[in-house]
Tab-separated table of C-alpha atoms and ligand atoms in Angstrom:
chain	number	residue	atom	x	y	z
J	872	UNK	CA	15.390	-7.936	-20.805
J	873	UNK	CA	15.416	-4.664	-18.945
J	874	UNK	CA	18.736	-2.883	-19.487
J	875	UNK	CA	21.163	-3.740	-16.686
J	876	UNK	CA	21.391	-0.034	-15.825
J	877	UNK	CA	17.793	-0.072	-14.615
J	878	UNK	CA	17.233	-0.637	-10.926
J	879	UNK	CA	14.688	-2.858	-9.199
J	880	UNK	CA	12.322	0.081	-8.847
J	881	UNK	CA	11.910	-0.011	-12.610
J	882	UNK	CA	11.050	-3.696	-12.294
J	883	UNK	CA	7.958	-2.745	-10.284
J	884	UNK	CA	6.556	-1.434	-13.576
J	885	UNK	CA	6.860	-4.962	-14.956
J	886	UNK	CA	5.156	-6.421	-11.875
J	887	UNK	CA	2.118	-4.209	-12.314
J	888	UNK	CA	1.979	-5.207	-15.986
J	889	UNK	CA	2.035	-8.884	-14.955
J	890	UNK	CA	-0.844	-8.250	-12.532
J	891	UNK	CA	-2.837	-6.654	-15.331
J	892	UNK	CA	-2.010	-9.497	-17.703
J	893	UNK	CA	-3.271	-12.031	-15.177
J	894	UNK	CA	-6.392	-9.982	-14.561
J	895	UNK	CA	-7.060	-9.723	-18.290
J	896	UNK	CA	-7.538	-13.479	-18.675
J	897	UNK	CA	-9.909	-13.906	-15.743
J	898	UNK	CA	-13.526	-14.606	-16.696
J	899	UNK	CA	-14.600	-11.964	-14.147
J	900	UNK	CA	-11.895	-9.472	-15.186
J	901	UNK	CA	-12.263	-5.881	-14.077
J	902	UNK	CA	-10.670	-4.641	-17.325
J	903	UNK	CA	-8.863	-6.019	-20.335
J	904	UNK	CA	-5.318	-4.927	-21.065
J	905	UNK	CA	-4.244	-6.819	-24.206
J	906	UNK	CA	-0.781	-5.223	-24.245
J	907	UNK	CA	0.073	-5.998	-20.638
J	908	UNK	CA	1.572	-9.388	-21.360
J	909	UNK	CA	3.961	-8.025	-24.008
J	910	UNK	CA	4.813	-5.060	-21.794
J	911	UNK	CA	5.516	-7.303	-18.812
J	912	UNK	CA	7.714	-9.552	-20.950
J	913	UNK	CA	9.137	-12.890	-19.912
J	914	UNK	CA	11.510	-11.033	-17.573
J	915	UNK	CA	8.543	-9.467	-15.790
J	916	UNK	CA	6.814	-12.806	-15.266
J	917	UNK	CA	10.071	-14.424	-14.078
J	918	UNK	CA	10.847	-11.559	-11.730
J	919	UNK	CA	7.394	-11.578	-10.156
J	920	UNK	CA	7.646	-15.323	-9.624
J	921	UNK	CA	10.776	-14.701	-7.562
J	922	UNK	CA	9.164	-11.964	-5.485
J	923	UNK	CA	5.688	-13.361	-5.222
J	924	UNK	CA	5.143	-13.593	-1.524
J	925	UNK	CA	3.722	-11.316	1.113
J	926	UNK	CA	3.188	-7.788	-0.106
J	927	UNK	CA	3.976	-8.437	-3.757
J	928	UNK	CA	1.460	-11.292	-3.764
J	929	UNK	CA	-1.171	-8.947	-2.294
J	930	UNK	CA	-0.462	-6.616	-5.223
J	931	UNK	CA	-2.127	-9.278	-7.386
J	932	UNK	CA	-5.432	-8.077	-5.927
J	933	UNK	CA	-4.475	-4.486	-5.210
J	934	UNK	CA	-3.293	-3.610	-8.735
J	935	UNK	CA	-6.465	-4.762	-10.562
J	936	UNK	CA	-8.748	-2.997	-8.055
J	937	UNK	CA	-6.644	0.157	-8.316
J	938	UNK	CA	-6.435	-0.020	-12.109
J	939	UNK	CA	-10.201	-0.264	-12.483
J	940	UNK	CA	-10.800	2.510	-9.977
J	941	UNK	CA	-8.493	4.933	-11.766
J	942	UNK	CA	-9.650	3.838	-15.252
J	943	UNK	CA	-13.133	4.928	-14.241
J	944	UNK	CA	-11.828	8.151	-12.694
J	945	UNK	CA	-9.809	9.124	-15.782
J	946	UNK	CA	-12.573	8.384	-18.271
J	947	UNK	CA	-15.226	10.086	-16.147
J	948	UNK	CA	-13.062	13.164	-15.866
J	949	UNK	CA	-12.232	13.230	-19.558
J	950	UNK	CA	-15.804	12.664	-20.717
J	951	UNK	CA	-17.887	14.517	-18.130
J	952	UNK	CA	-15.532	17.412	-17.435
J	953	UNK	CA	-14.306	17.873	-20.977
J	954	UNK	CA	-10.658	17.525	-19.992
J	955	UNK	CA	-8.371	16.678	-22.894
J	956	UNK	CA	-4.946	16.687	-21.208
J	957	UNK	CA	-3.979	13.578	-19.252
J	958	UNK	CA	-0.677	13.241	-17.413
J	959	UNK	CA	0.389	9.817	-16.161
J	960	UNK	CA	3.238	10.310	-13.685
J	961	UNK	CA	5.504	7.268	-13.381
J	962	UNK	CA	3.514	5.666	-16.182
J	963	UNK	CA	5.692	2.562	-16.245
J	964	UNK	CA	4.131	-0.078	-18.494
J	965	UNK	CA	0.678	1.503	-18.250
J	966	UNK	CA	-1.192	0.952	-21.546
J	967	UNK	CA	-4.138	3.286	-20.957
J	968	UNK	CA	-3.119	5.353	-23.996
J	969	UNK	CA	-3.888	2.276	-26.089
J	970	UNK	CA	-6.734	0.554	-24.299
J	971	UNK	CA	-9.120	3.268	-23.041
J	972	UNK	CA	-11.522	4.956	-25.363
J	973	UNK	CA	-10.496	8.584	-24.995
J	974	UNK	CA	-12.496	11.493	-26.354
J	975	UNK	CA	-11.146	12.933	-29.601
J	976	UNK	CA	-8.330	15.465	-29.229
J	977	UNK	CA	-7.029	13.880	-26.020
J	978	UNK	CA	-3.334	14.546	-25.412
J	979	UNK	CA	-1.844	11.979	-23.065
J	980	UNK	CA	1.571	12.554	-21.507
J	981	UNK	CA	3.406	9.568	-20.043
J	982	UNK	CA	6.226	10.493	-17.681
J	983	UNK	CA	8.803	8.037	-16.395
J	984	UNK	CA	12.525	7.570	-16.525
J	985	UNK	CA	13.908	7.664	-20.038
J	986	UNK	CA	15.478	4.186	-19.976
J	987	UNK	CA	12.183	2.653	-18.886
J	988	UNK	CA	10.214	4.493	-21.567
J	989	UNK	CA	12.744	3.467	-24.236
J	990	UNK	CA	12.270	-0.146	-23.202
J	991	UNK	CA	8.501	0.326	-23.244
J	992	UNK	CA	8.607	1.738	-26.773
J	993	UNK	CA	10.700	-1.187	-27.925
J	994	UNK	CA	8.189	-3.668	-26.429
J	995	UNK	CA	5.266	-1.721	-27.908
J	996	UNK	CA	6.904	-1.659	-31.348
J	997	UNK	CA	6.742	-5.453	-31.449
J	998	UNK	CA	2.944	-5.347	-30.943
J	999	UNK	CA	2.117	-2.810	-33.643
J	1000	UNK	CA	-0.268	-1.155	-31.164
J	1001	UNK	CA	-1.684	2.246	-32.077
J	1002	UNK	CA	-2.617	4.747	-29.344
J	1003	UNK	CA	-6.218	5.923	-29.062
J	1004	UNK	CA	-5.115	9.474	-28.262
J	1005	UNK	CA	-2.064	11.626	-28.976
J	1006	UNK	CA	0.565	9.980	-26.796
J	1007	UNK	CA	3.703	11.776	-25.657
J	1008	UNK	CA	6.393	9.826	-23.784
J	1009	UNK	CA	8.574	12.060	-21.606
J	1010	UNK	CA	11.715	10.596	-20.090
J	1011	UNK	CA	12.651	12.445	-16.895
J	1012	UNK	CA	13.494	11.761	-13.278
J	1013	UNK	CA	10.625	13.077	-11.174
J	1014	UNK	CA	12.941	13.823	-8.268
J	1015	UNK	CA	14.336	16.751	-10.206
J	1016	UNK	CA	12.973	19.571	-12.383
J	1017	UNK	CA	10.701	18.102	-15.059
J	1018	UNK	CA	8.081	20.731	-15.822
J	1019	UNK	CA	9.989	22.162	-18.812
J	1020	UNK	CA	10.029	18.741	-20.475
J	1021	UNK	CA	6.246	18.520	-20.111
J	1022	UNK	CA	5.740	22.026	-21.477
J	1023	UNK	CA	8.107	21.299	-24.370
J	1024	UNK	CA	5.952	18.278	-25.239
J	1025	UNK	CA	2.960	20.596	-25.699
J	1026	UNK	CA	1.256	20.549	-22.286
J	1027	UNK	CA	-0.883	23.687	-21.782
J	1028	UNK	CA	-0.794	24.766	-18.115
J	1029	UNK	CA	-3.616	27.281	-18.522
J	1030	UNK	CA	-6.033	24.528	-19.613
J	1031	UNK	CA	-7.436	22.041	-17.061
J	1032	UNK	CA	-5.794	18.650	-16.975
J	1033	UNK	CA	-6.117	15.349	-15.197
J	1034	UNK	CA	-3.145	13.785	-13.448
J	1035	UNK	CA	-2.478	10.313	-12.129
J	1036	UNK	CA	0.268	9.281	-9.681
J	1037	UNK	CA	-0.391	5.562	-9.436
J	1038	UNK	CA	2.136	3.319	-7.715
J	1039	UNK	CA	4.539	6.183	-7.137
J	1040	UNK	CA	4.248	8.286	-3.988
J	1041	UNK	CA	5.354	5.630	-1.468
J	1042	UNK	CA	8.654	5.191	-3.337
J	1043	UNK	CA	9.552	8.864	-2.960
J	1044	UNK	CA	10.983	10.622	0.061
J	1045	UNK	CA	8.738	13.065	1.871
J	1046	UNK	CA	10.591	16.097	0.505
J	1047	UNK	CA	10.287	14.747	-3.050
J	1048	UNK	CA	6.555	14.168	-2.584
J	1049	UNK	CA	6.178	17.808	-1.533
J	1050	UNK	CA	8.291	19.010	-4.449
J	1051	UNK	CA	6.237	16.888	-6.843
J	1052	UNK	CA	2.885	18.107	-5.485
J	1053	UNK	CA	4.078	21.666	-5.658
J	1054	UNK	CA	5.205	21.270	-9.287
J	1055	UNK	CA	1.942	19.589	-10.284
J	1056	UNK	CA	-0.020	22.381	-8.673
J	1057	UNK	CA	1.872	25.025	-10.635
J	1058	UNK	CA	1.012	23.205	-13.855
J	1059	UNK	CA	-2.584	22.263	-13.056
J	1060	UNK	CA	-5.109	24.985	-13.869
J	1061	UNK	CA	-8.137	25.478	-11.631
J	1062	UNK	CA	-10.662	22.769	-12.456
J	1063	UNK	CA	-7.956	20.139	-12.944
J	1064	UNK	CA	-8.228	16.710	-11.343
J	1065	UNK	CA	-5.712	14.411	-9.708
J	1066	UNK	CA	-5.721	10.741	-8.782
J	1067	UNK	CA	-3.122	9.024	-6.614
J	1068	UNK	CA	-2.648	6.044	-4.382
J	1069	UNK	CA	-0.576	6.130	-1.258
J	1070	UNK	CA	-0.185	4.366	2.055
J	1071	UNK	CA	-0.529	5.651	5.578
J	1072	UNK	CA	2.393	6.158	7.941
J	1073	UNK	CA	1.334	3.115	9.967
J	1074	UNK	CA	1.743	0.952	6.859
J	1075	UNK	CA	5.477	1.689	6.970
J	1076	UNK	CA	5.888	0.456	10.553
J	1077	UNK	CA	3.091	-1.992	11.286
J	1078	UNK	CA	4.295	-5.504	12.290
J	1079	UNK	CA	2.036	-7.029	9.624
J	1080	UNK	CA	3.484	-5.047	6.705
J	1081	UNK	CA	7.035	-4.510	8.005
J	1082	UNK	CA	8.513	-7.933	7.066
J	1083	UNK	CA	7.285	-7.572	3.474
J	1084	UNK	CA	8.663	-4.034	3.293
J	1085	UNK	CA	12.033	-5.182	4.617
J	1086	UNK	CA	12.115	-7.932	2.027
J	1087	UNK	CA	11.355	-5.475	-0.772
J	1088	UNK	CA	13.873	-2.945	0.552
J	1089	UNK	CA	16.583	-5.601	0.626
J	1090	UNK	CA	15.977	-5.968	-3.121
J	1091	UNK	CA	16.067	-2.250	-3.838
J	1092	UNK	CA	12.369	-1.391	-3.608
J	1093	UNK	CA	12.043	0.879	-0.596
J	1094	UNK	CA	8.855	2.438	0.691
J	1095	UNK	CA	9.706	5.884	2.039
J	1096	UNK	CA	6.531	7.892	2.295
J	1097	UNK	CA	3.168	7.503	3.955
J	1098	UNK	CA	0.711	9.836	5.629
J	1099	UNK	CA	-2.191	9.334	8.003
J	1100	UNK	CA	-3.688	12.631	6.809
J	1101	UNK	CA	-4.022	12.437	3.007
J	1102	UNK	CA	-6.814	15.039	2.852
J	1103	UNK	CA	-4.554	17.579	4.596
J	1104	UNK	CA	-1.565	16.757	2.416
J	1105	UNK	CA	-3.477	17.420	-0.799
J	1106	UNK	CA	-5.339	20.418	0.602
J	1107	UNK	CA	-2.028	22.089	1.425
J	1108	UNK	CA	-1.490	22.215	-2.359
J	1109	UNK	CA	-5.024	23.429	-3.121
J	1110	UNK	CA	-6.578	20.040	-3.956
J	1111	UNK	CA	-9.892	19.104	-2.367
J	1112	UNK	CA	-9.467	15.361	-1.988
J	1113	UNK	CA	-11.878	12.489	-1.660
J	1114	UNK	CA	-10.125	9.549	-0.001
J	1115	UNK	CA	-11.223	5.949	-0.372
J	1116	UNK	CA	-9.745	2.623	0.653
J	1117	UNK	CA	-9.650	-0.525	-1.488
J	1118	UNK	CA	-12.154	-2.256	0.810
J	1119	UNK	CA	-14.815	0.445	0.367
J	1120	UNK	CA	-17.854	-1.058	-1.311
J	1121	UNK	CA	-17.759	1.410	-4.229
J	1122	UNK	CA	-14.055	0.722	-4.815
J	1123	UNK	CA	-13.399	-2.946	-4.204
J	1124	UNK	CA	-15.277	-4.259	-7.272
J	1125	UNK	CA	-16.159	-7.172	-4.983
J	1126	UNK	CA	-12.547	-8.313	-5.138
J	1127	UNK	CA	-10.782	-6.769	-2.112
J	1128	UNK	CA	-11.023	-9.403	0.634
J	1129	UNK	CA	-10.873	-7.133	3.688
J	1130	UNK	CA	-13.515	-4.625	4.791
J	1131	UNK	CA	-12.471	-0.995	5.304
J	1132	UNK	CA	-12.288	-0.230	9.005
J	1133	UNK	CA	-13.109	3.270	10.268
J	1134	UNK	CA	-10.210	5.729	10.080
J	1135	UNK	CA	-10.799	6.461	13.771
J	1136	UNK	CA	-9.185	3.094	14.570
J	1137	UNK	CA	-5.505	3.980	14.919
J	1138	UNK	CA	-2.331	2.128	13.924
J	1139	UNK	CA	-3.791	-0.002	11.143
J	1140	UNK	CA	-1.894	-0.250	7.848
J	1141	UNK	CA	-3.965	1.372	5.131
J	1142	UNK	CA	-3.816	2.194	1.445
J	1143	UNK	CA	-5.630	5.240	0.133
J	1144	UNK	CA	-7.087	5.950	-3.290
J	1145	UNK	CA	-7.285	9.710	-3.658
J	1146	UNK	CA	-9.198	11.680	-6.239
J	1147	UNK	CA	-8.976	15.433	-5.988
J	1148	UNK	CA	-10.008	18.634	-7.700
J	1149	UNK	CA	-7.904	21.785	-7.950
J	1150	UNK	CA	-9.778	24.490	-6.081
J	1151	UNK	CA	-7.511	27.470	-6.622
J	1152	UNK	CA	-4.281	28.136	-8.383
J	1153	UNK	CA	-2.500	30.056	-5.687
J	1154	UNK	CA	-1.835	27.287	-3.159
F	494	SAM	C1	4.965	0.429	-9.461
F	494	SAM	S1	5.506	1.151	-10.973
F	494	SAM	C2	3.968	1.911	-11.420
F	494	SAM	C3	3.859	2.128	-12.888
F	494	SAM	C4	2.474	2.530	-13.373
F	494	SAM	N1	2.012	3.756	-12.762
F	494	SAM	C5	1.494	1.419	-13.147
F	494	SAM	O1	0.637	1.534	-12.265
F	494	SAM	O2	1.619	0.448	-13.847
F	494	SAM	C6	6.503	2.506	-10.400
F	494	SAM	C7	7.034	3.377	-11.504
F	494	SAM	O3	7.584	4.542	-10.919
F	494	SAM	C8	8.651	4.951	-11.727
F	494	SAM	N2	9.477	5.861	-10.949
F	494	SAM	C9	9.922	5.673	-9.687
F	494	SAM	N3	10.698	6.708	-9.317
F	494	SAM	C10	10.729	7.560	-10.376
F	494	SAM	C11	11.366	8.801	-10.605
F	494	SAM	N4	12.134	9.357	-9.673
F	494	SAM	N5	11.181	9.405	-11.796
F	494	SAM	C12	10.408	8.845	-12.751
F	494	SAM	N6	9.771	7.662	-12.589
F	494	SAM	C13	9.942	7.033	-11.412
F	494	SAM	C14	9.352	3.653	-12.053
F	494	SAM	O4	10.230	3.780	-13.158
F	494	SAM	C15	8.158	2.751	-12.327
F	494	SAM	O5	7.782	2.778	-13.683
């Protein structure tokens, strides 16, 4: 069981692990995550059963499509760009350190709250899993100062890195998102890469998504942040961003059931998959 001190937001890490466990046993799976079931735990499966309606149910498609998209992004960046430092922000029960075939010498930093990472390590210990890179687990709260903890773990800010903020930004307030992007940018050398998913502002208020968001908020999982201008947000921190949506043909893996509609159509709820490159270090 998750420690009682952990809030429902931490439980979202179990939900994503359940989604990956379910995906892993599909004949047409987009990836295989053999640790996801142990990381989700019986409490994760039971919790998702209770919440599985509306938005959380849709996550059963969203999470696998997103996982595959960012798996490909991380491996492409590591292999083709020679990047050997990977930072997973809000790593939750992500098992990429164990399941992806990283180039030799890869240092992978998992950041999440310390109680969640302690629970993760205890679940991992029961599997005997061995990471396929040098894995560093860093327990911090991303709302506050955390860069020293990353540097203390051996992160080299002068060397390019690849970052992933997956399943995180919508749970943060706008000021925390800006603080986070500013901190990342200080630590990410020119030539670094960043992946993130986020929602648009309309997602937060649209009548289609609003009931599901209210339901989640009433259980302690509140969506705070969205933007209709993701390219501008990332560019203000020196990242040149490419923005995709899960329905785009080169993203959906044939799984996302809705086509992407042009961004010129206003007021629609949208999710964005962002990949970005650091253009300069003085943003
Ligand atoms: C939806 S889960 C995503 C986990 C993982 N990225 C994945 O895709 O499986 C959200 C994660 O954000 C983490 N998180 C939320 N707010 C945080 C904060 N202020 N500091 C550190 N981690 C945070 C939670 O602990 C949880 O693990």
